[in-house]
Amino acid sequence: MAPAHTDGEDASHDHLQPLVQSTVRATHSLFSGTSVPTQTDALLSSQRQKIFSKYRAEYLSSRVLPRSMQPTDSPNPLLLTAPRQTKLLTQNGRAEITVCSLTNVEDEVQKVLDGLAGRQRAQAKKHKVPTRELVRMAAEATRDDSAPAGQQIVRKRTYEPVRPEWHAPWKLMRVISGHIGWVRALAVEPGNRWFASGSVDRTIKIWDLASGTLRLTLTGHVSPVRGLAVSSRHPYLFSAGEDKQVKCWDLETNKVVRQYHGHLSGIYALALHPTLDVLVTAGRDSVARVWDIRTKQQVHVLAGHRGTIASVVCQDADPQVITGSMDSTVRLWDLAAGKSMATLTHHKKAVRALALHPSDFGFASASSDSIRQWKCPRGDFVQSFNGHSSIVNTMCANNDGVMFSGGDDGTMRFWDWRSAHCFQKTQTVVQPGSLDSEAGVFCSTFDRTGFRLITGEADKSIKIWKEDEEATEESHPVDFRPSLGRRRY
């Protein structure tokens, strides 16, 4: 029978209890590599489970990419590996699997645990590896590059500037005089034999494209002529002016055969649909009106702009009508429904010019702050053309990838459409007897071949430009200096 312990003996051993506990803790740390579980460690373990469950519930959905970001162009895209499962050692020695959807999850969890544990947690760190290091080592150990494509994150592509193509510089070929006012509109005949010009002197003149001689003068408008278009389906010439009149001229009799009434103020822009018998006009009443050429009926009233519409273009695919307004917006219109498909609000100043590319499914818009290129049909932004410091009144593009822009101060810029590189900067030449302030380009168009550029200017003249045939890549090399500034909106 064991001897009974008295109360005095128990009291004598109480002072040894702290020493025994410290010895046991040191022994466990020496041989097992882990400390003895305490009440504080159990609290930290439960808090860790709670925090990771919250992060898992909140960020687990980020493992699956949206459909628009899923790679579809190539079977082996340049991708990052998906969020992986990482092993975290708990205090009792077991390994639990937790999904870390974000790269900074372990950092955030570490901060929370540090705040909960306080000084005791800081002391416990001296005897074991930090949680951040465990997460990093577990991630390296469980690396798997064969994750499904839908659970991968697309790597951000490095910016590689597009090298521009070489284009010959343009030079002045011919100067045509005949108008007694600013030339505000130009249109080339589909057969590329003649072109028409509209002026502030209220007349429309027909010129021979090859020789530059005057063929005919049409009178009928009582205000400046602002828009011209020649039909490729009928022998008709359409004109619009600030007198709120839209006229249809029969080129066989040289007389007005139809007039379209409906605008409440001056008309600033006119465009013909390439495949339909539809005419679109727009102006100061802030709406674009769609007319049936044959019946003279108003098909649609495209309302939505809050300022004067300064430019309009048409194409045979959606968006079939594109308008640029003084309210600094560009609108893409659904012609069948008569409603706006999209509104582009990237410009800060009035949009005075639009240009469609003949072969590329896109267009460009110009304002005094910049020229921007867009991709149809949704109007996705592509890039910016920077170089103008004045109001841009006109733009046009040809099949060779050359885009021209003319400014209100007479500046002329020739751009490479694909790379937005300005390969030529020049200034128009004012005719003798004109003021220097009359050096402005109001309208422009390429002929059907794209080898001739016709501009209407403020000095009341029409100028024809052509490429320099003697220029070579050695005599006029491409001055390409890429910069990261092109990536900005």
Short mmCIF file of C-alpha atoms in Angstrom, two decimals:
data_model
loop_
_atom_site.label_atom_id
_atom_site.label_comp_id
_atom_site.label_asym_id
_atom_site.label_seq_id
_atom_site.Cartn_x
_atom_site.Cartn_y
_atom_site.Cartn_z
CA MET A 1 0.00 0.00 0.00
CA ALA A 2 1.45 3.33 -1.09
CA PRO A 3 2.00 5.93 1.55
CA ALA A 4 -0.58 8.70 1.66
CA HIS A 5 0.54 12.19 0.76
CA THR A 6 -0.26 14.94 3.12
CA ASP A 7 -1.25 18.46 2.25
CA GLY A 8 2.11 19.69 3.30
CA GLU A 9 3.89 17.51 0.77
CA ASP A 10 1.59 18.72 -2.09
CA ALA A 11 2.28 22.27 -1.19
CA SER A 12 6.01 21.57 -1.22
CA HIS A 13 5.81 20.35 -4.88
CA ASP A 14 3.77 23.28 -6.20
CA HIS A 15 6.83 25.41 -6.81
CA LEU A 16 8.22 22.65 -9.08
CA GLN A 17 5.29 22.69 -11.53
CA PRO A 18 6.52 25.68 -13.65
CA LEU A 19 9.95 24.09 -13.91
CA VAL A 20 8.48 20.76 -15.01
CA GLN A 21 6.33 22.41 -17.68
CA SER A 22 9.27 24.37 -19.06
CA THR A 23 11.39 21.21 -19.15
CA VAL A 24 8.69 19.28 -21.00
CA ARG A 25 8.25 22.13 -23.49
CA ALA A 26 12.00 22.29 -24.14
CA THR A 27 12.13 18.51 -24.63
CA HIS A 28 9.31 18.58 -27.20
CA SER A 29 10.96 21.46 -29.02
CA LEU A 30 14.28 19.62 -29.13
CA PHE A 31 13.10 16.20 -30.35
CA SER A 32 9.79 16.78 -32.19
CA GLY A 33 10.37 20.26 -33.69
CA THR A 34 7.01 21.48 -32.44
CA SER A 35 5.92 23.14 -29.26
CA VAL A 36 3.43 21.76 -26.79
CA PRO A 37 -0.12 22.76 -27.73
CA THR A 38 -1.37 25.43 -25.42
CA GLN A 39 -4.64 27.26 -25.13
CA THR A 40 -3.22 30.15 -27.20
CA ASP A 41 -2.08 27.79 -29.97
CA ALA A 42 -5.51 26.17 -30.10
CA LEU A 43 -7.06 29.62 -30.43
CA LEU A 44 -4.70 30.44 -33.30
CA SER A 45 -5.58 27.17 -35.05
CA SER A 46 -9.30 27.89 -34.90
CA GLN A 47 -8.75 31.45 -36.08
CA ARG A 48 -6.67 30.17 -38.97
CA GLN A 49 -9.43 27.83 -40.05
CA LYS A 50 -11.98 30.62 -39.89
CA ILE A 51 -9.86 33.08 -41.89
CA PHE A 52 -8.98 30.62 -44.62
CA SER A 53 -12.58 29.53 -44.99
CA LYS A 54 -13.61 33.16 -45.48
CA TYR A 55 -10.92 33.72 -48.10
CA ARG A 56 -11.85 30.48 -49.83
CA ALA A 57 -15.53 31.41 -50.01
CA GLU A 58 -14.78 34.92 -51.30
CA TYR A 59 -12.03 34.26 -53.84
CA LEU A 60 -12.76 30.72 -55.03
CA SER A 61 -14.83 32.07 -57.93
CA SER A 62 -11.77 33.85 -59.33
CA ARG A 63 -10.32 30.52 -60.42
CA VAL A 64 -12.69 30.43 -63.42
CA LEU A 65 -12.09 33.17 -65.97
CA PRO A 66 -14.91 34.99 -67.77
CA ARG A 67 -15.76 33.70 -71.21
CA SER A 68 -14.29 36.78 -72.89
CA MET A 69 -10.88 36.14 -71.27
CA GLN A 70 -10.71 32.41 -72.02
CA PRO A 71 -8.10 31.63 -74.71
CA THR A 72 -9.61 30.49 -77.99
CA ASP A 73 -7.04 31.43 -80.61
CA SER A 74 -4.36 28.83 -79.88
CA PRO A 75 -4.23 25.46 -78.11
CA ASN A 76 -1.16 26.44 -76.08
CA PRO A 77 -1.61 30.09 -75.10
CA LEU A 78 0.85 31.99 -72.99
CA LEU A 79 -0.78 31.52 -69.62
CA LEU A 80 0.03 31.53 -65.95
CA THR A 81 -0.71 28.48 -63.89
CA ALA A 82 -3.99 28.37 -62.04
CA PRO A 83 -4.37 28.95 -58.33
CA ARG A 84 -3.00 25.86 -56.63
CA GLN A 85 -3.62 23.96 -53.44
CA THR A 86 -1.06 24.69 -50.77
CA LYS A 87 -0.27 22.66 -47.66
CA LEU A 88 -0.36 24.46 -44.32
CA LEU A 89 0.95 22.71 -41.24
CA THR A 90 -1.27 23.01 -38.19
CA GLN A 91 -0.21 22.92 -34.59
CA ASN A 92 -1.12 19.23 -34.15
CA GLY A 93 1.18 18.20 -36.98
CA ARG A 94 -1.50 17.45 -39.61
CA ALA A 95 -1.44 18.95 -43.10
CA GLU A 96 -4.62 20.55 -44.38
CA ILE A 97 -5.20 21.57 -48.03
CA THR A 98 -6.40 25.09 -48.63
CA VAL A 99 -6.93 26.93 -51.93
CA CYS A 100 -5.15 30.27 -52.10
CA SER A 101 -6.85 32.11 -54.94
CA LEU A 102 -4.79 35.29 -54.66
CA THR A 103 -1.07 35.78 -54.28
CA ASN A 104 -1.40 37.95 -51.20
CA VAL A 105 -3.76 35.71 -49.23
CA GLU A 106 -0.99 34.38 -47.03
CA ASP A 107 0.17 37.93 -46.34
CA GLU A 108 -3.28 39.00 -45.24
CA VAL A 109 -3.74 35.90 -43.09
CA GLN A 110 -0.36 36.49 -41.52
CA LYS A 111 -1.35 40.02 -40.60
CA VAL A 112 -4.59 38.87 -39.00
CA LEU A 113 -2.87 36.12 -37.04
CA ASP A 114 -0.21 38.52 -35.82
CA GLY A 115 -2.89 40.83 -34.52
CA LEU A 116 -4.72 38.01 -32.72
CA ALA A 117 -1.72 36.39 -31.12
CA GLY A 118 0.14 39.51 -30.07
CA ARG A 119 3.26 38.97 -28.06
CA GLN A 120 2.64 35.26 -27.51
CA ARG A 121 2.55 34.74 -31.26
CA ALA A 122 5.79 36.68 -31.68
CA GLN A 123 7.46 34.46 -29.08
CA ALA A 124 6.13 31.30 -30.71
CA LYS A 125 7.63 32.31 -34.05
CA LYS A 126 11.10 31.77 -32.60
CA HIS A 127 10.53 28.00 -32.42
CA LYS A 128 8.90 27.28 -35.83
CA VAL A 129 8.88 28.34 -39.45
CA PRO A 130 6.58 31.31 -40.25
CA THR A 131 3.31 30.59 -42.01
CA ARG A 132 4.39 32.64 -45.04
CA GLU A 133 7.43 30.41 -45.56
CA LEU A 134 5.30 27.27 -45.20
CA VAL A 135 2.89 28.54 -47.85
CA ARG A 136 5.71 29.38 -50.23
CA MET A 137 7.40 25.99 -49.79
CA ALA A 138 4.12 24.13 -50.17
CA ALA A 139 3.31 26.06 -53.34
CA GLU A 140 6.68 25.13 -54.82
CA ALA A 141 6.16 21.48 -53.85
CA THR A 142 2.69 21.26 -55.38
CA ARG A 143 3.43 23.15 -58.60
CA ASP A 144 1.32 21.83 -61.49
CA ASP A 145 1.40 23.33 -64.95
CA SER A 146 -1.33 21.10 -66.39
CA ALA A 147 -4.30 23.08 -65.05
CA PRO A 148 -7.35 23.37 -67.31
CA ALA A 149 -7.52 26.39 -69.60
CA GLY A 150 -10.63 27.70 -67.89
CA GLN A 151 -8.80 27.81 -64.55
CA GLN A 152 -5.78 29.69 -65.76
CA ILE A 153 -5.02 33.39 -65.69
CA VAL A 154 -3.91 35.04 -68.92
CA ARG A 155 -0.45 36.55 -68.74
CA LYS A 156 -0.33 40.23 -69.59
CA ARG A 157 1.35 40.55 -72.94
CA THR A 158 4.39 42.73 -73.17
CA TYR A 159 3.99 45.85 -75.29
CA GLU A 160 5.61 45.52 -78.69
CA PRO A 161 5.30 48.61 -80.90
CA VAL A 162 4.20 47.94 -84.47
CA ARG A 163 6.87 48.94 -86.94
CA PRO A 164 5.37 51.18 -89.65
CA GLU A 165 5.48 50.40 -93.33
CA TRP A 166 7.43 52.68 -95.64
CA HIS A 167 5.37 55.14 -97.64
CA ALA A 168 6.60 57.63 -100.19
CA PRO A 169 6.20 61.30 -99.22
CA TRP A 170 3.50 63.34 -100.91
CA LYS A 171 4.08 66.53 -102.89
CA LEU A 172 1.92 69.18 -104.52
CA MET A 173 0.93 68.34 -108.06
CA ARG A 174 -1.63 70.95 -109.18
CA VAL A 175 -3.49 74.01 -107.88
CA ILE A 176 -7.00 74.67 -109.22
CA SER A 177 -8.62 78.09 -108.84
CA GLY A 178 -12.17 79.00 -109.70
CA HIS A 179 -14.22 79.39 -106.54
CA ILE A 180 -14.63 82.78 -104.89
CA GLY A 181 -15.19 81.33 -101.42
CA TRP A 182 -13.91 78.64 -99.11
CA VAL A 183 -14.07 75.13 -100.56
CA ARG A 184 -16.05 73.08 -98.04
CA ALA A 185 -16.99 69.83 -99.85
CA LEU A 186 -15.45 67.40 -102.35
CA ALA A 187 -16.68 64.23 -104.06
CA VAL A 188 -15.05 61.99 -106.70
CA GLU A 189 -17.09 60.28 -109.40
CA PRO A 190 -17.05 56.42 -109.29
CA GLY A 191 -15.46 56.28 -112.73
CA ASN A 192 -12.58 58.47 -111.52
CA ARG A 193 -12.92 60.86 -114.46
CA TRP A 194 -14.12 64.00 -112.68
CA PHE A 195 -14.81 65.37 -109.22
CA ALA A 196 -17.20 67.93 -107.74
CA SER A 197 -16.50 70.75 -105.28
CA GLY A 198 -18.88 72.79 -103.14
CA SER A 199 -18.00 76.22 -101.85
CA VAL A 200 -19.14 79.06 -99.64
CA ASP A 201 -19.90 80.95 -102.86
CA ARG A 202 -23.05 78.72 -103.09
CA THR A 203 -21.96 76.98 -106.28
CA ILE A 204 -21.06 73.41 -107.20
CA LYS A 205 -18.33 73.00 -109.81
CA ILE A 206 -17.45 69.91 -111.81
CA TRP A 207 -13.73 69.50 -112.62
CA ASP A 208 -11.83 67.14 -114.89
CA LEU A 209 -9.59 65.03 -112.70
CA ALA A 210 -6.85 64.47 -115.27
CA SER A 211 -6.42 68.03 -116.53
CA GLY A 212 -8.03 70.08 -113.75
CA THR A 213 -10.21 72.06 -116.15
CA LEU A 214 -13.69 73.27 -115.29
CA ARG A 215 -16.51 71.33 -116.92
CA LEU A 216 -19.70 72.65 -115.34
CA THR A 217 -21.07 74.97 -112.66
CA LEU A 218 -24.32 74.18 -110.84
CA THR A 219 -26.24 76.90 -109.00
CA GLY A 220 -29.27 76.53 -106.81
CA HIS A 221 -28.23 76.75 -103.18
CA VAL A 222 -28.68 80.05 -101.36
CA SER A 223 -26.14 79.28 -98.62
CA PRO A 224 -22.72 77.61 -98.44
CA VAL A 225 -22.59 74.05 -99.77
CA ARG A 226 -21.33 71.73 -97.01
CA GLY A 227 -21.86 68.22 -98.36
CA LEU A 228 -21.51 66.40 -101.69
CA ALA A 229 -21.89 62.77 -102.76
CA VAL A 230 -21.98 61.03 -106.15
CA SER A 231 -24.05 57.87 -106.43
CA SER A 232 -22.46 54.72 -107.84
CA ARG A 233 -25.87 53.17 -108.58
CA HIS A 234 -27.63 56.09 -110.26
CA PRO A 235 -26.55 59.14 -112.33
CA TYR A 236 -27.24 61.42 -109.37
CA LEU A 237 -25.27 64.01 -107.47
CA PHE A 238 -26.48 64.91 -103.97
CA SER A 239 -25.70 68.20 -102.27
CA ALA A 240 -26.54 69.74 -98.91
CA GLY A 241 -26.00 73.23 -97.57
CA GLU A 242 -26.55 75.56 -94.69
CA ASP A 243 -29.85 76.62 -96.30
CA LYS A 244 -31.46 73.43 -94.86
CA GLN A 245 -31.88 72.04 -98.38
CA VAL A 246 -30.87 68.63 -99.70
CA LYS A 247 -30.88 68.47 -103.49
CA CYS A 248 -30.65 65.60 -105.95
CA TRP A 249 -29.08 66.60 -109.28
CA ASP A 250 -29.58 64.59 -112.45
CA LEU A 251 -26.19 64.49 -114.13
CA GLU A 252 -27.76 63.82 -117.53
CA THR A 253 -29.83 67.02 -117.53
CA ASN A 254 -27.83 68.96 -114.90
CA LYS A 255 -31.04 69.89 -113.09
CA VAL A 256 -32.52 69.31 -109.66
CA VAL A 257 -34.97 66.41 -109.79
CA ARG A 258 -35.67 65.91 -106.06
CA GLN A 259 -35.46 67.89 -102.84
CA TYR A 260 -35.62 66.52 -99.31
CA HIS A 261 -37.24 68.73 -96.70
CA GLY A 262 -37.14 68.16 -92.95
CA HIS A 263 -34.04 69.66 -91.37
CA LEU A 264 -34.65 72.46 -88.91
CA SER A 265 -31.28 74.12 -89.34
CA GLY A 266 -28.17 74.12 -91.50
CA ILE A 267 -26.80 70.82 -92.82
CA TYR A 268 -23.11 70.16 -92.22
CA ALA A 269 -22.60 66.57 -93.42
CA LEU A 270 -23.94 64.21 -96.07
CA ALA A 271 -23.26 60.55 -96.86
CA LEU A 272 -24.63 57.93 -99.26
CA HIS A 273 -25.12 54.30 -98.36
CA PRO A 274 -22.90 52.13 -100.61
CA THR A 275 -25.48 49.40 -101.31
CA LEU A 276 -28.90 50.79 -100.38
CA ASP A 277 -30.86 53.66 -101.93
CA VAL A 278 -30.50 55.60 -98.69
CA LEU A 279 -29.13 59.07 -98.01
CA VAL A 280 -28.03 60.30 -94.56
CA THR A 281 -27.75 63.99 -93.70
CA ALA A 282 -26.89 65.70 -90.41
CA GLY A 283 -26.32 69.20 -89.15
CA ARG A 284 -27.03 71.82 -86.54
CA ASP A 285 -30.34 70.32 -85.39
CA SER A 286 -28.34 67.55 -83.64
CA VAL A 287 -30.02 64.70 -85.51
CA ALA A 288 -29.12 62.55 -88.49
CA ARG A 289 -31.95 62.02 -90.95
CA VAL A 290 -32.19 58.96 -93.18
CA TRP A 291 -33.92 59.54 -96.52
CA ASP A 292 -35.27 57.20 -99.16
CA ILE A 293 -33.73 58.48 -102.38
CA ARG A 294 -36.64 57.54 -104.62
CA THR A 295 -39.68 58.43 -102.52
CA LYS A 296 -38.11 61.40 -100.70
CA GLN A 297 -39.56 59.99 -97.48
CA GLN A 298 -37.78 60.31 -94.14
CA VAL A 299 -37.04 56.76 -93.00
CA HIS A 300 -35.41 57.43 -89.63
CA VAL A 301 -34.48 60.31 -87.38
CA LEU A 302 -31.34 59.28 -85.53
CA ALA A 303 -31.59 61.35 -82.36
CA GLY A 304 -29.23 61.19 -79.41
CA HIS A 305 -26.51 63.78 -79.90
CA ARG A 306 -26.64 66.92 -77.79
CA GLY A 307 -24.68 69.11 -80.19
CA THR A 308 -24.16 69.86 -83.84
CA ILE A 309 -23.30 66.80 -85.94
CA ALA A 310 -20.26 67.76 -88.00
CA SER A 311 -19.50 64.50 -89.81
CA VAL A 312 -21.28 61.33 -90.93
CA VAL A 313 -20.10 58.24 -92.83
CA CYS A 314 -21.88 55.12 -94.10
CA GLN A 315 -20.77 51.56 -94.78
CA ASP A 316 -22.49 48.35 -95.86
CA ALA A 317 -21.96 46.45 -92.58
CA ASP A 318 -23.03 47.25 -89.04
CA PRO A 319 -22.65 49.88 -87.83
CA GLN A 320 -23.95 51.20 -91.15
CA VAL A 321 -24.06 54.82 -89.97
CA ILE A 322 -21.42 56.57 -87.83
CA THR A 323 -21.75 60.18 -86.70
CA GLY A 324 -19.38 62.59 -84.96
CA SER A 325 -20.72 65.56 -83.04
CA MET A 326 -19.69 68.78 -81.38
CA ASP A 327 -20.69 67.21 -78.06
CA SER A 328 -17.36 65.30 -78.27
CA THR A 329 -19.02 61.91 -78.82
CA VAL A 330 -19.13 59.41 -81.67
CA ARG A 331 -22.24 57.28 -82.13
CA LEU A 332 -22.65 53.99 -83.98
CA TRP A 333 -26.17 53.47 -85.33
CA ASP A 334 -28.26 50.43 -86.17
CA LEU A 335 -29.85 51.44 -89.45
CA ALA A 336 -32.56 48.77 -89.36
CA ALA A 337 -33.82 49.72 -85.90
CA GLY A 338 -32.98 53.41 -86.10
CA LYS A 339 -31.29 53.31 -82.70
CA SER A 340 -27.83 53.89 -81.31
CA MET A 341 -25.65 50.80 -80.93
CA ALA A 342 -22.79 52.40 -79.01
CA THR A 343 -21.57 55.80 -77.88
CA LEU A 344 -17.84 56.54 -77.81
CA THR A 345 -16.96 59.19 -75.23
CA HIS A 346 -13.17 59.12 -75.40
CA HIS A 347 -12.77 62.53 -77.03
CA LYS A 348 -12.66 65.69 -74.96
CA LYS A 349 -13.31 68.17 -77.77
CA ALA A 350 -15.68 68.41 -80.73
CA VAL A 351 -15.40 65.59 -83.27
CA ARG A 352 -15.29 67.30 -86.67
CA ALA A 353 -14.00 64.53 -88.95
CA LEU A 354 -14.50 60.81 -89.53
CA ALA A 355 -12.66 58.51 -91.95
CA LEU A 356 -13.48 54.95 -92.98
CA HIS A 357 -10.73 52.63 -94.11
CA PRO A 358 -11.55 51.15 -97.56
CA SER A 359 -10.50 47.59 -96.70
CA ASP A 360 -9.89 47.42 -92.95
CA PHE A 361 -13.10 47.09 -90.92
CA GLY A 362 -12.50 50.19 -88.85
CA PHE A 363 -12.61 53.96 -88.79
CA ALA A 364 -10.91 56.98 -87.26
CA SER A 365 -12.32 60.07 -85.54
CA ALA A 366 -10.60 63.40 -85.10
CA SER A 367 -10.89 66.26 -82.67
CA SER A 368 -8.54 69.01 -81.56
CA ASP A 369 -7.10 66.86 -78.75
CA SER A 370 -6.23 63.73 -80.76
CA ILE A 371 -7.12 61.34 -83.55
CA ARG A 372 -8.37 57.93 -82.45
CA GLN A 373 -8.72 54.70 -84.33
CA TRP A 374 -11.61 52.29 -83.70
CA LYS A 375 -12.50 48.78 -84.67
CA CYS A 376 -15.95 47.84 -85.92
CA PRO A 377 -18.57 46.63 -85.22
CA ARG A 378 -18.50 47.40 -81.48
CA GLY A 379 -16.29 50.47 -81.64
CA ASP A 380 -13.33 49.00 -79.75
CA PHE A 381 -10.49 51.46 -79.22
CA VAL A 382 -7.30 50.57 -81.11
CA GLN A 383 -4.79 53.41 -80.83
CA SER A 384 -4.26 57.15 -80.91
CA PHE A 385 -2.63 59.35 -83.55
CA ASN A 386 -0.79 62.17 -81.80
CA GLY A 387 0.76 65.07 -83.65
CA HIS A 388 -1.87 67.70 -84.40
CA SER A 389 -2.00 70.83 -82.28
CA SER A 390 -5.00 72.48 -83.92
CA ILE A 391 -8.56 71.71 -84.98
CA VAL A 392 -8.71 68.79 -87.43
CA ASN A 393 -11.31 69.52 -90.10
CA THR A 394 -10.92 66.57 -92.44
CA MET A 395 -9.53 63.05 -92.76
CA CYS A 396 -9.42 60.36 -95.44
CA ALA A 397 -7.68 57.01 -95.99
CA ASN A 398 -6.70 54.86 -98.97
CA ASN A 399 -6.06 51.17 -99.58
CA ASP A 400 -2.30 51.53 -99.20
CA GLY A 401 -2.65 52.21 -95.47
CA VAL A 402 -2.11 55.98 -95.73
CA MET A 403 -4.37 58.30 -93.76
CA PHE A 404 -4.39 62.04 -94.31
CA SER A 405 -5.52 64.69 -91.83
CA GLY A 406 -5.79 68.41 -92.41
CA GLY A 407 -5.87 71.09 -89.74
CA ASP A 408 -7.49 74.47 -89.41
CA ASP A 409 -4.08 76.15 -89.40
CA GLY A 410 -2.96 74.56 -92.67
CA THR A 411 -1.03 71.67 -91.12
CA MET A 412 -1.08 68.41 -93.05
CA ARG A 413 -0.21 65.03 -91.60
CA PHE A 414 0.25 61.71 -93.39
CA TRP A 415 -0.07 58.63 -91.16
CA ASP A 416 0.55 54.93 -91.41
CA TRP A 417 -2.84 53.40 -90.58
CA ARG A 418 -1.51 50.23 -88.97
CA SER A 419 1.09 51.71 -86.63
CA ALA A 420 -0.25 55.29 -86.18
CA HIS A 421 3.17 56.61 -87.22
CA CYS A 422 3.28 60.06 -88.81
CA PHE A 423 5.69 59.66 -91.71
CA GLN A 424 5.24 63.16 -93.15
CA LYS A 425 4.49 66.57 -91.68
CA THR A 426 3.96 69.46 -94.03
CA GLN A 427 2.21 72.80 -94.35
CA THR A 428 -0.07 73.86 -97.16
CA VAL A 429 1.09 76.72 -99.36
CA VAL A 430 -1.13 79.81 -99.42
CA GLN A 431 -1.79 81.19 -102.88
CA PRO A 432 -0.40 84.62 -103.81
CA GLY A 433 -2.74 87.40 -102.75
CA SER A 434 -4.19 85.47 -99.81
CA LEU A 435 -3.65 86.12 -96.12
CA ASP A 436 -1.53 83.83 -93.98
CA SER A 437 -4.60 83.20 -91.82
CA GLU A 438 -6.31 81.60 -94.83
CA ALA A 439 -4.01 78.58 -94.67
CA GLY A 440 -6.65 76.07 -93.64
CA VAL A 441 -7.69 72.67 -94.98
CA PHE A 442 -11.47 72.19 -94.86
CA CYS A 443 -12.12 69.01 -96.88
CA SER A 444 -10.17 66.22 -98.54
CA THR A 445 -10.65 62.97 -100.42
CA PHE A 446 -8.58 60.40 -102.26
CA ASP A 447 -9.49 59.49 -105.81
CA ARG A 448 -10.67 55.97 -106.62
CA THR A 449 -7.12 54.71 -107.14
CA GLY A 450 -5.74 56.22 -103.96
CA PHE A 451 -2.79 57.77 -105.82
CA ARG A 452 -4.17 61.33 -105.84
CA LEU A 453 -5.21 63.44 -102.89
CA ILE A 454 -7.60 66.35 -103.40
CA THR A 455 -7.92 69.06 -100.76
CA GLY A 456 -10.24 72.06 -100.51
CA GLU A 457 -8.75 74.97 -98.62
CA ALA A 458 -9.46 78.36 -97.14
CA ASP A 459 -7.55 80.24 -99.82
CA LYS A 460 -10.43 79.36 -102.23
CA SER A 461 -8.28 76.89 -104.14
CA ILE A 462 -8.33 73.15 -104.75
CA LYS A 463 -4.98 71.36 -104.53
CA ILE A 464 -4.10 67.95 -105.90
CA TRP A 465 -1.26 65.98 -104.28
CA LYS A 466 0.58 62.87 -105.38
CA GLU A 467 3.35 60.61 -104.12
CA ASP A 468 6.95 61.47 -104.89
CA GLU A 469 7.95 58.92 -107.54
CA GLU A 470 11.68 59.49 -107.02
CA ALA A 471 11.61 58.81 -103.28
CA THR A 472 13.14 55.57 -101.97
CA GLU A 473 13.63 54.00 -98.58
CA GLU A 474 17.26 55.17 -98.60
CA SER A 475 16.45 58.78 -99.46
CA HIS A 476 13.50 58.99 -97.06
CA PRO A 477 14.02 56.43 -94.27
CA VAL A 478 11.40 55.75 -91.65
CA ASP A 479 12.06 57.80 -88.51
CA PHE A 480 10.53 55.34 -86.08
CA ARG A 481 10.92 56.13 -82.39
CA PRO A 482 8.56 53.94 -80.38
CA SER A 483 7.39 55.05 -76.98
CA LEU A 484 5.13 53.62 -74.32
CA GLY A 485 2.91 56.69 -74.64
CA ARG A 486 1.01 55.03 -77.46
CA ARG A 487 -0.60 52.64 -74.99
CA ARG A 488 -2.47 55.37 -73.18
CA TYR A 489 -6.12 56.02 -73.81
#
